[in-house]
Amino acid sequence: MGRKLTNWNDKNESLLPSAKQFLVEAMRNFRSRKLNFAIVHAVVTTELVLKERLRRIHPTLVYRNIDAKNPGAEKTVSLAAVPRRLANFGLPLDPDQAHLIDRVTEGRHEIVHHMPTFNREDAEFQLPMLIDFIATYLRQQMDTPLESFLPGDLWSQANEMLSDWRNVVESARKAAIEEGGAIVDPCPRCAAEKVMTLRNGDYVHCHLCRADLYRCEVCAGCGRETVASYAPIAEENFCDRCVDEAGDQYISHYVDYLRGK
């Protein structure tokens, strides 16, 4: 019989909050084409996520010497050794995934310890693959969907670079079709298209970001028919774009007032 792995639930000790911070920085730096920073943050994210999987088997597994009298006083296991330790507990990584981690980790070592010589074109190709691996691993091994990790400003980027995220969007579109009353317009919150359904007349639900929105048959500002984040005011609807523009104008006028113009 195979060994049954115990998952510890001491969430206060979880490494995922730190992994989330590094993943967000990796994606933002990749978007800005700051590849050095993106590589460093992506590798740290990978290390934290894989160590979190070990920690869920048993907390001492994240340490280098688990047989020490006081394992908690030891250094944590290196990223290079993590795949072997996971494999020992029946959780081997795919060889291609392990090789990808090795390649990007080499780039991280070059950046941290001396002048980097990595090929930027390779990095542009490998980084999305590594982040996609992280997204898939979080979902499959730790029941943690990427949409619970990423802030809204990175969702469109995820849709462009990650196959795992595209699967999430496709699932949301399927759910909208199955419910009926699907709306083609992009969601004003997450910007995804064909993921919303009309509910109870004037209410709209997004199956991706889970936002509850409002049907805007005619925007009192621009006359467009769309979906809005805001409830009608005095029976008049305003779309998000008009509300945002009005807010920008108000702030501009207020700044001019403070400046004495």
PDB file of C-alpha atoms in Angstrom:
ATOM      1  CA  MET A   1       0.000   0.000   0.000  1.00  0.00           C
ATOM      2  CA  GLY A   2       1.179   3.527  -0.740  1.00  0.00           C
ATOM      3  CA  ARG A   3       2.042   5.912   2.029  1.00  0.00           C
ATOM      4  CA  LYS A   4      -0.747   8.313   2.958  1.00  0.00           C
ATOM      5  CA  LEU A   5       0.530  11.887   3.201  1.00  0.00           C
ATOM      6  CA  THR A   6      -0.757  14.051   6.008  1.00  0.00           C
ATOM      7  CA  ASN A   7      -1.508  17.658   5.169  1.00  0.00           C
ATOM      8  CA  TRP A   8      -0.919  20.031   8.045  1.00  0.00           C
ATOM      9  CA  ASN A   9      -3.365  22.903   8.337  1.00  0.00           C
ATOM     10  CA  ASP A  10      -1.424  25.418  10.419  1.00  0.00           C
ATOM     11  CA  LYS A  11      -2.219  28.238   7.997  1.00  0.00           C
ATOM     12  CA  ASN A  12      -0.559  30.822  10.210  1.00  0.00           C
ATOM     13  CA  GLU A  13       2.793  29.319   9.208  1.00  0.00           C
ATOM     14  CA  SER A  14       1.979  29.120   5.500  1.00  0.00           C
ATOM     15  CA  LEU A  15       4.581  30.320   3.017  1.00  0.00           C
ATOM     16  CA  LEU A  16       1.932  31.276   0.453  1.00  0.00           C
ATOM     17  CA  PRO A  17       1.419  34.918   1.569  1.00  0.00           C
ATOM     18  CA  SER A  18       5.111  35.578   0.897  1.00  0.00           C
ATOM     19  CA  ALA A  19       4.926  33.613  -2.358  1.00  0.00           C
ATOM     20  CA  LYS A  20       2.019  35.812  -3.446  1.00  0.00           C
ATOM     21  CA  GLN A  21       4.036  38.994  -2.901  1.00  0.00           C
ATOM     22  CA  PHE A  22       6.978  37.697  -4.915  1.00  0.00           C
ATOM     23  CA  LEU A  23       4.730  36.418  -7.732  1.00  0.00           C
ATOM     24  CA  VAL A  24       3.046  39.813  -8.066  1.00  0.00           C
ATOM     25  CA  GLU A  25       6.439  41.530  -8.235  1.00  0.00           C
ATOM     26  CA  ALA A  26       7.687  38.977 -10.787  1.00  0.00           C
ATOM     27  CA  MET A  27       4.757  39.655 -13.101  1.00  0.00           C
ATOM     28  CA  ARG A  28       4.924  43.436 -12.715  1.00  0.00           C
ATOM     29  CA  ASN A  29       8.650  43.446 -13.434  1.00  0.00           C
ATOM     30  CA  PHE A  30       8.142  41.160 -16.421  1.00  0.00           C
ATOM     31  CA  ARG A  31       5.476  43.552 -17.730  1.00  0.00           C
ATOM     32  CA  SER A  32       7.979  46.414 -17.372  1.00  0.00           C
ATOM     33  CA  ARG A  33      10.662  44.245 -19.016  1.00  0.00           C
ATOM     34  CA  LYS A  34      12.855  44.439 -15.912  1.00  0.00           C
ATOM     35  CA  LEU A  35      13.955  40.879 -16.506  1.00  0.00           C
ATOM     36  CA  ASN A  36      16.625  40.732 -13.788  1.00  0.00           C
ATOM     37  CA  PHE A  37      14.092  41.538 -11.083  1.00  0.00           C
ATOM     38  CA  ALA A  38      11.431  39.339 -12.707  1.00  0.00           C
ATOM     39  CA  ILE A  39      13.764  36.324 -12.688  1.00  0.00           C
ATOM     40  CA  VAL A  40      14.788  36.801  -9.055  1.00  0.00           C
ATOM     41  CA  HIS A  41      11.193  37.185  -7.870  1.00  0.00           C
ATOM     42  CA  ALA A  42       9.907  34.282  -9.981  1.00  0.00           C
ATOM     43  CA  VAL A  43      12.559  31.916  -8.631  1.00  0.00           C
ATOM     44  CA  VAL A  44      11.839  32.942  -5.037  1.00  0.00           C
ATOM     45  CA  THR A  45       8.128  32.362  -5.712  1.00  0.00           C
ATOM     46  CA  THR A  46       8.878  28.880  -7.034  1.00  0.00           C
ATOM     47  CA  GLU A  47      11.008  28.076  -4.007  1.00  0.00           C
ATOM     48  CA  LEU A  48       8.342  29.233  -1.547  1.00  0.00           C
ATOM     49  CA  VAL A  49       5.525  27.378  -3.327  1.00  0.00           C
ATOM     50  CA  LEU A  50       7.429  24.073  -3.474  1.00  0.00           C
ATOM     51  CA  LYS A  51       8.557  24.399   0.141  1.00  0.00           C
ATOM     52  CA  GLU A  52       4.968  25.087   1.131  1.00  0.00           C
ATOM     53  CA  ARG A  53       4.024  21.747  -0.439  1.00  0.00           C
ATOM     54  CA  LEU A  54       6.700  20.069   1.693  1.00  0.00           C
ATOM     55  CA  ARG A  55       5.501  21.934   4.774  1.00  0.00           C
ATOM     56  CA  ARG A  56       1.994  20.603   4.247  1.00  0.00           C
ATOM     57  CA  ILE A  57       3.359  17.074   4.451  1.00  0.00           C
ATOM     58  CA  HIS A  58       5.253  17.951   7.629  1.00  0.00           C
ATOM     59  CA  PRO A  59       6.710  21.299   8.791  1.00  0.00           C
ATOM     60  CA  THR A  60      10.200  19.885   9.414  1.00  0.00           C
ATOM     61  CA  LEU A  61      10.574  18.935   5.728  1.00  0.00           C
ATOM     62  CA  VAL A  62      11.400  22.516   4.775  1.00  0.00           C
ATOM     63  CA  TYR A  63      14.682  22.268   6.713  1.00  0.00           C
ATOM     64  CA  ARG A  64      17.946  21.006   5.280  1.00  0.00           C
ATOM     65  CA  ASN A  65      18.724  18.509   8.046  1.00  0.00           C
ATOM     66  CA  ILE A  66      15.478  16.966   9.218  1.00  0.00           C
ATOM     67  CA  ASP A  67      17.360  14.577  11.533  1.00  0.00           C
ATOM     68  CA  ALA A  68      18.923  17.385  13.552  1.00  0.00           C
ATOM     69  CA  LYS A  69      18.103  17.598  17.251  1.00  0.00           C
ATOM     70  CA  ASN A  70      16.452  20.962  16.579  1.00  0.00           C
ATOM     71  CA  PRO A  71      15.483  21.073  12.865  1.00  0.00           C
ATOM     72  CA  GLY A  72      13.976  24.540  13.256  1.00  0.00           C
ATOM     73  CA  ALA A  73      17.429  25.933  13.980  1.00  0.00           C
ATOM     74  CA  GLU A  74      18.765  24.563  10.685  1.00  0.00           C
ATOM     75  CA  LYS A  75      18.831  26.354   7.323  1.00  0.00           C
ATOM     76  CA  THR A  76      15.979  25.532   4.976  1.00  0.00           C
ATOM     77  CA  VAL A  77      16.479  23.063   2.151  1.00  0.00           C
ATOM     78  CA  SER A  78      17.871  24.529  -1.069  1.00  0.00           C
ATOM     79  CA  LEU A  79      15.666  24.864  -4.128  1.00  0.00           C
ATOM     80  CA  ALA A  80      17.980  22.467  -5.983  1.00  0.00           C
ATOM     81  CA  ALA A  81      17.218  19.747  -3.400  1.00  0.00           C
ATOM     82  CA  VAL A  82      13.464  20.328  -3.173  1.00  0.00           C
ATOM     83  CA  PRO A  83      12.438  18.252  -6.259  1.00  0.00           C
ATOM     84  CA  ARG A  84      14.237  15.177  -4.904  1.00  0.00           C
ATOM     85  CA  ARG A  85      12.628  15.565  -1.493  1.00  0.00           C
ATOM     86  CA  LEU A  86       9.180  15.932  -3.081  1.00  0.00           C
ATOM     87  CA  ALA A  87       9.814  12.831  -5.194  1.00  0.00           C
ATOM     88  CA  ASN A  88      10.728  10.877  -2.036  1.00  0.00           C
ATOM     89  CA  PHE A  89       7.217  11.543  -0.786  1.00  0.00           C
ATOM     90  CA  GLY A  90       5.525  10.524  -4.007  1.00  0.00           C
ATOM     91  CA  LEU A  91       5.231  14.022  -5.496  1.00  0.00           C
ATOM     92  CA  PRO A  92       7.767  14.105  -8.335  1.00  0.00           C
ATOM     93  CA  LEU A  93       7.934  17.066 -10.676  1.00  0.00           C
ATOM     94  CA  ASP A  94       7.734  16.527 -14.397  1.00  0.00           C
ATOM     95  CA  PRO A  95      11.328  16.295 -15.764  1.00  0.00           C
ATOM     96  CA  ASP A  96      10.695  19.215 -18.116  1.00  0.00           C
ATOM     97  CA  GLN A  97       9.434  21.310 -15.216  1.00  0.00           C
ATOM     98  CA  ALA A  98      12.457  20.438 -13.090  1.00  0.00           C
ATOM     99  CA  HIS A  99      14.768  21.334 -15.984  1.00  0.00           C
ATOM    100  CA  LEU A 100      12.991  24.658 -16.473  1.00  0.00           C
ATOM    101  CA  ILE A 101      13.412  25.485 -12.779  1.00  0.00           C
ATOM    102  CA  ASP A 102      17.127  24.656 -13.026  1.00  0.00           C
ATOM    103  CA  ARG A 103      17.585  26.910 -16.074  1.00  0.00           C
ATOM    104  CA  VAL A 104      15.868  29.934 -14.553  1.00  0.00           C
ATOM    105  CA  THR A 105      17.582  29.353 -11.195  1.00  0.00           C
ATOM    106  CA  GLU A 106      20.955  29.530 -12.970  1.00  0.00           C
ATOM    107  CA  GLY A 107      19.915  32.938 -14.264  1.00  0.00           C
ATOM    108  CA  ARG A 108      19.002  33.993 -10.732  1.00  0.00           C
ATOM    109  CA  HIS A 109      22.442  32.933  -9.429  1.00  0.00           C
ATOM    110  CA  GLU A 110      24.170  34.954 -12.151  1.00  0.00           C
ATOM    111  CA  ILE A 111      22.131  38.037 -11.309  1.00  0.00           C
ATOM    112  CA  VAL A 112      22.719  37.790  -7.551  1.00  0.00           C
ATOM    113  CA  HIS A 113      26.379  36.757  -7.525  1.00  0.00           C
ATOM    114  CA  HIS A 114      27.961  38.322 -10.619  1.00  0.00           C
ATOM    115  CA  MET A 115      27.236  39.975 -13.930  1.00  0.00           C
ATOM    116  CA  PRO A 116      24.405  38.140 -15.706  1.00  0.00           C
ATOM    117  CA  THR A 117      25.116  36.562 -19.074  1.00  0.00           C
ATOM    118  CA  PHE A 118      21.709  34.963 -19.656  1.00  0.00           C
ATOM    119  CA  ASN A 119      20.048  35.363 -23.041  1.00  0.00           C
ATOM    120  CA  ARG A 120      17.210  37.883 -22.784  1.00  0.00           C
ATOM    121  CA  GLU A 121      15.210  36.124 -25.500  1.00  0.00           C
ATOM    122  CA  ASP A 122      15.418  32.865 -23.531  1.00  0.00           C
ATOM    123  CA  ALA A 123      14.321  34.678 -20.380  1.00  0.00           C
ATOM    124  CA  GLU A 124      11.344  36.230 -22.218  1.00  0.00           C
ATOM    125  CA  PHE A 125      10.276  32.717 -23.188  1.00  0.00           C
ATOM    126  CA  GLN A 126      11.117  30.848 -19.981  1.00  0.00           C
ATOM    127  CA  LEU A 127       9.639  33.224 -17.410  1.00  0.00           C
ATOM    128  CA  PRO A 128       6.014  32.846 -18.571  1.00  0.00           C
ATOM    129  CA  MET A 129       6.536  29.071 -18.587  1.00  0.00           C
ATOM    130  CA  LEU A 130       7.815  29.162 -15.004  1.00  0.00           C
ATOM    131  CA  ILE A 131       4.963  31.381 -13.806  1.00  0.00           C
ATOM    132  CA  ASP A 132       2.486  29.137 -15.621  1.00  0.00           C
ATOM    133  CA  PHE A 133       4.010  26.154 -13.800  1.00  0.00           C
ATOM    134  CA  ILE A 134       3.521  27.997 -10.483  1.00  0.00           C
ATOM    135  CA  ALA A 135      -0.121  28.725 -11.350  1.00  0.00           C
ATOM    136  CA  THR A 136      -0.847  25.112 -12.290  1.00  0.00           C
ATOM    137  CA  TYR A 137       0.996  23.727  -9.248  1.00  0.00           C
ATOM    138  CA  LEU A 138      -0.913  26.017  -6.873  1.00  0.00           C
ATOM    139  CA  ARG A 139      -4.221  24.871  -8.329  1.00  0.00           C
ATOM    140  CA  GLN A 140      -3.468  21.150  -8.538  1.00  0.00           C
ATOM    141  CA  GLN A 141      -1.363  20.560  -5.437  1.00  0.00           C
ATOM    142  CA  MET A 142      -2.665  23.176  -2.988  1.00  0.00           C
ATOM    143  CA  ASP A 143      -6.201  23.954  -4.138  1.00  0.00           C
ATOM    144  CA  THR A 144      -5.191  27.611  -4.485  1.00  0.00           C
ATOM    145  CA  PRO A 145      -6.444  29.237  -7.707  1.00  0.00           C
ATOM    146  CA  LEU A 146      -4.320  31.948  -9.272  1.00  0.00           C
ATOM    147  CA  GLU A 147      -7.277  34.333  -9.293  1.00  0.00           C
ATOM    148  CA  SER A 148      -7.090  34.390  -5.482  1.00  0.00           C
ATOM    149  CA  PHE A 149      -3.417  35.402  -5.759  1.00  0.00           C
ATOM    150  CA  LEU A 150      -3.362  38.130  -8.384  1.00  0.00           C
ATOM    151  CA  PRO A 151      -4.630  41.707  -8.022  1.00  0.00           C
ATOM    152  CA  GLY A 152      -6.963  42.949 -10.746  1.00  0.00           C
ATOM    153  CA  ASP A 153      -4.335  44.991 -12.586  1.00  0.00           C
ATOM    154  CA  LEU A 154      -2.483  41.785 -13.506  1.00  0.00           C
ATOM    155  CA  TRP A 155      -5.438  39.775 -14.794  1.00  0.00           C
ATOM    156  CA  SER A 156      -5.169  40.973 -18.388  1.00  0.00           C
ATOM    157  CA  GLN A 157      -1.435  40.211 -18.319  1.00  0.00           C
ATOM    158  CA  ALA A 158      -2.124  36.721 -16.991  1.00  0.00           C
ATOM    159  CA  ASN A 159      -4.583  36.182 -19.830  1.00  0.00           C
ATOM    160  CA  GLU A 160      -1.863  37.056 -22.348  1.00  0.00           C
ATOM    161  CA  MET A 161       0.981  34.984 -20.914  1.00  0.00           C
ATOM    162  CA  LEU A 162      -0.433  32.039 -18.939  1.00  0.00           C
ATOM    163  CA  SER A 163      -2.229  29.024 -20.348  1.00  0.00           C
ATOM    164  CA  ASP A 164      -3.476  28.160 -16.848  1.00  0.00           C
ATOM    165  CA  TRP A 165      -5.222  31.527 -16.638  1.00  0.00           C
ATOM    166  CA  ARG A 166      -6.756  31.114 -20.074  1.00  0.00           C
ATOM    167  CA  ASN A 167      -8.278  27.880 -18.808  1.00  0.00           C
ATOM    168  CA  VAL A 168      -9.797  29.822 -15.905  1.00  0.00           C
ATOM    169  CA  VAL A 169     -11.339  32.396 -18.254  1.00  0.00           C
ATOM    170  CA  GLU A 170     -12.675  29.646 -20.510  1.00  0.00           C
ATOM    171  CA  SER A 171     -14.324  27.954 -17.529  1.00  0.00           C
ATOM    172  CA  ALA A 172     -15.981  31.258 -16.586  1.00  0.00           C
ATOM    173  CA  ARG A 173     -17.284  31.658 -20.142  1.00  0.00           C
ATOM    174  CA  LYS A 174     -18.675  28.133 -20.103  1.00  0.00           C
ATOM    175  CA  ALA A 175     -20.430  28.836 -16.783  1.00  0.00           C
ATOM    176  CA  ALA A 176     -21.982  31.998 -18.268  1.00  0.00           C
ATOM    177  CA  ILE A 177     -23.277  30.089 -21.288  1.00  0.00           C
ATOM    178  CA  GLU A 178     -24.659  27.260 -19.150  1.00  0.00           C
ATOM    179  CA  GLU A 179     -26.529  29.708 -16.905  1.00  0.00           C
ATOM    180  CA  GLY A 180     -28.030  31.534 -19.875  1.00  0.00           C
ATOM    181  CA  GLY A 181     -28.399  35.237 -20.541  1.00  0.00           C
ATOM    182  CA  ALA A 182     -24.701  35.611 -21.358  1.00  0.00           C
ATOM    183  CA  ILE A 183     -23.450  39.169 -21.980  1.00  0.00           C
ATOM    184  CA  VAL A 184     -20.744  39.814 -24.572  1.00  0.00           C
ATOM    185  CA  ASP A 185     -19.490  43.115 -23.095  1.00  0.00           C
ATOM    186  CA  PRO A 186     -16.267  43.057 -21.044  1.00  0.00           C
ATOM    187  CA  CYS A 187     -16.672  43.053 -17.279  1.00  0.00           C
ATOM    188  CA  PRO A 188     -15.895  46.534 -15.886  1.00  0.00           C
ATOM    189  CA  ARG A 189     -14.039  44.965 -12.969  1.00  0.00           C
ATOM    190  CA  CYS A 190     -11.804  42.307 -14.575  1.00  0.00           C
ATOM    191  CA  ALA A 191     -12.115  43.309 -18.278  1.00  0.00           C
ATOM    192  CA  ALA A 192     -12.786  39.718 -19.396  1.00  0.00           C
ATOM    193  CA  GLU A 193     -15.296  39.273 -22.218  1.00  0.00           C
ATOM    194  CA  LYS A 194     -18.257  36.855 -22.378  1.00  0.00           C
ATOM    195  CA  VAL A 195     -18.038  35.938 -18.675  1.00  0.00           C
ATOM    196  CA  MET A 196     -21.149  37.759 -17.385  1.00  0.00           C
ATOM    197  CA  THR A 197     -24.811  36.752 -17.191  1.00  0.00           C
ATOM    198  CA  LEU A 198     -27.958  38.793 -16.631  1.00  0.00           C
ATOM    199  CA  ARG A 199     -29.775  37.893 -13.434  1.00  0.00           C
ATOM    200  CA  ASN A 200     -33.141  39.090 -12.123  1.00  0.00           C
ATOM    201  CA  GLY A 201     -33.735  41.769 -14.703  1.00  0.00           C
ATOM    202  CA  ASP A 202     -31.160  44.484 -14.028  1.00  0.00           C
ATOM    203  CA  TYR A 203     -28.522  42.577 -12.081  1.00  0.00           C
ATOM    204  CA  VAL A 204     -25.399  41.110 -13.705  1.00  0.00           C
ATOM    205  CA  HIS A 205     -22.977  38.516 -12.338  1.00  0.00           C
ATOM    206  CA  CYS A 206     -19.377  37.953 -13.487  1.00  0.00           C
ATOM    207  CA  HIS A 207     -18.356  34.300 -13.377  1.00  0.00           C
ATOM    208  CA  LEU A 208     -14.649  35.207 -13.328  1.00  0.00           C
ATOM    209  CA  CYS A 209     -14.142  37.881 -10.665  1.00  0.00           C
ATOM    210  CA  ARG A 210     -17.502  37.098  -8.955  1.00  0.00           C
ATOM    211  CA  ALA A 211     -18.536  40.762  -9.047  1.00  0.00           C
ATOM    212  CA  ASP A 212     -22.239  41.604  -8.807  1.00  0.00           C
ATOM    213  CA  LEU A 213     -22.960  44.438 -11.237  1.00  0.00           C
ATOM    214  CA  TYR A 214     -25.811  46.387 -12.807  1.00  0.00           C
ATOM    215  CA  ARG A 215     -27.283  46.460 -16.279  1.00  0.00           C
ATOM    216  CA  CYS A 216     -26.971  49.922 -17.791  1.00  0.00           C
ATOM    217  CA  GLU A 217     -29.518  50.068 -20.629  1.00  0.00           C
ATOM    218  CA  VAL A 218     -28.682  53.705 -21.431  1.00  0.00           C
ATOM    219  CA  CYS A 219     -25.844  55.603 -19.746  1.00  0.00           C
ATOM    220  CA  ALA A 220     -27.054  59.101 -18.844  1.00  0.00           C
ATOM    221  CA  GLY A 221     -23.585  60.387 -19.643  1.00  0.00           C
ATOM    222  CA  CYS A 222     -22.599  58.843 -22.976  1.00  0.00           C
ATOM    223  CA  GLY A 223     -25.755  57.040 -24.063  1.00  0.00           C
ATOM    224  CA  ARG A 224     -24.045  53.645 -24.295  1.00  0.00           C
ATOM    225  CA  GLU A 225     -25.722  50.360 -23.401  1.00  0.00           C
ATOM    226  CA  THR A 226     -23.325  48.469 -21.139  1.00  0.00           C
ATOM    227  CA  VAL A 227     -22.719  47.032 -17.677  1.00  0.00           C
ATOM    228  CA  ALA A 228     -21.900  49.237 -14.696  1.00  0.00           C
ATOM    229  CA  SER A 229     -20.380  48.779 -11.253  1.00  0.00           C
ATOM    230  CA  TYR A 230     -22.715  51.383  -9.788  1.00  0.00           C
ATOM    231  CA  ALA A 231     -26.399  51.221  -8.898  1.00  0.00           C
ATOM    232  CA  PRO A 232     -28.704  53.705 -10.653  1.00  0.00           C
ATOM    233  CA  ILE A 233     -28.937  57.187  -9.097  1.00  0.00           C
ATOM    234  CA  ALA A 234     -32.417  58.722  -9.242  1.00  0.00           C
ATOM    235  CA  GLU A 235     -33.309  56.107 -11.874  1.00  0.00           C
ATOM    236  CA  GLU A 236     -30.372  57.169 -14.066  1.00  0.00           C
ATOM    237  CA  ASN A 237     -27.509  54.833 -14.923  1.00  0.00           C
ATOM    238  CA  PHE A 238     -23.925  55.921 -15.442  1.00  0.00           C
ATOM    239  CA  CYS A 239     -21.312  53.570 -16.886  1.00  0.00           C
ATOM    240  CA  ASP A 240     -17.944  53.126 -15.196  1.00  0.00           C
ATOM    241  CA  ARG A 241     -16.134  55.167 -17.836  1.00  0.00           C
ATOM    242  CA  CYS A 242     -18.378  58.207 -17.312  1.00  0.00           C
ATOM    243  CA  VAL A 243     -18.128  57.936 -13.536  1.00  0.00           C
ATOM    244  CA  ASP A 244     -14.329  57.708 -13.730  1.00  0.00           C
ATOM    245  CA  GLU A 245     -14.131  60.669 -16.110  1.00  0.00           C
ATOM    246  CA  ALA A 246     -16.359  62.737 -13.834  1.00  0.00           C
ATOM    247  CA  GLY A 247     -14.151  61.836 -10.885  1.00  0.00           C
ATOM    248  CA  ASP A 248     -11.013  62.842 -12.789  1.00  0.00           C
ATOM    249  CA  GLN A 249     -12.583  66.174 -13.731  1.00  0.00           C
ATOM    250  CA  TYR A 250     -13.622  66.834 -10.142  1.00  0.00           C
ATOM    251  CA  ILE A 251     -10.113  66.099  -8.871  1.00  0.00           C
ATOM    252  CA  SER A 252      -8.604  68.331 -11.556  1.00  0.00           C
ATOM    253  CA  HIS A 253     -10.935  71.230 -10.682  1.00  0.00           C
ATOM    254  CA  TYR A 254     -10.267  70.740  -6.974  1.00  0.00           C
ATOM    255  CA  VAL A 255      -6.487  70.781  -7.509  1.00  0.00           C
ATOM    256  CA  ASP A 256      -6.832  73.972  -9.583  1.00  0.00           C
ATOM    257  CA  TYR A 257      -8.910  75.485  -6.761  1.00  0.00           C
ATOM    258  CA  LEU A 258      -6.238  74.643  -4.193  1.00  0.00           C
ATOM    259  CA  ARG A 259      -3.627  76.218  -6.444  1.00  0.00           C
ATOM    260  CA  GLY A 260      -5.714  79.364  -6.687  1.00  0.00           C
ATOM    261  CA  LYS A 261      -6.447  79.135 -10.394  1.00  0.00           C
TER     262      LYS A 261
END
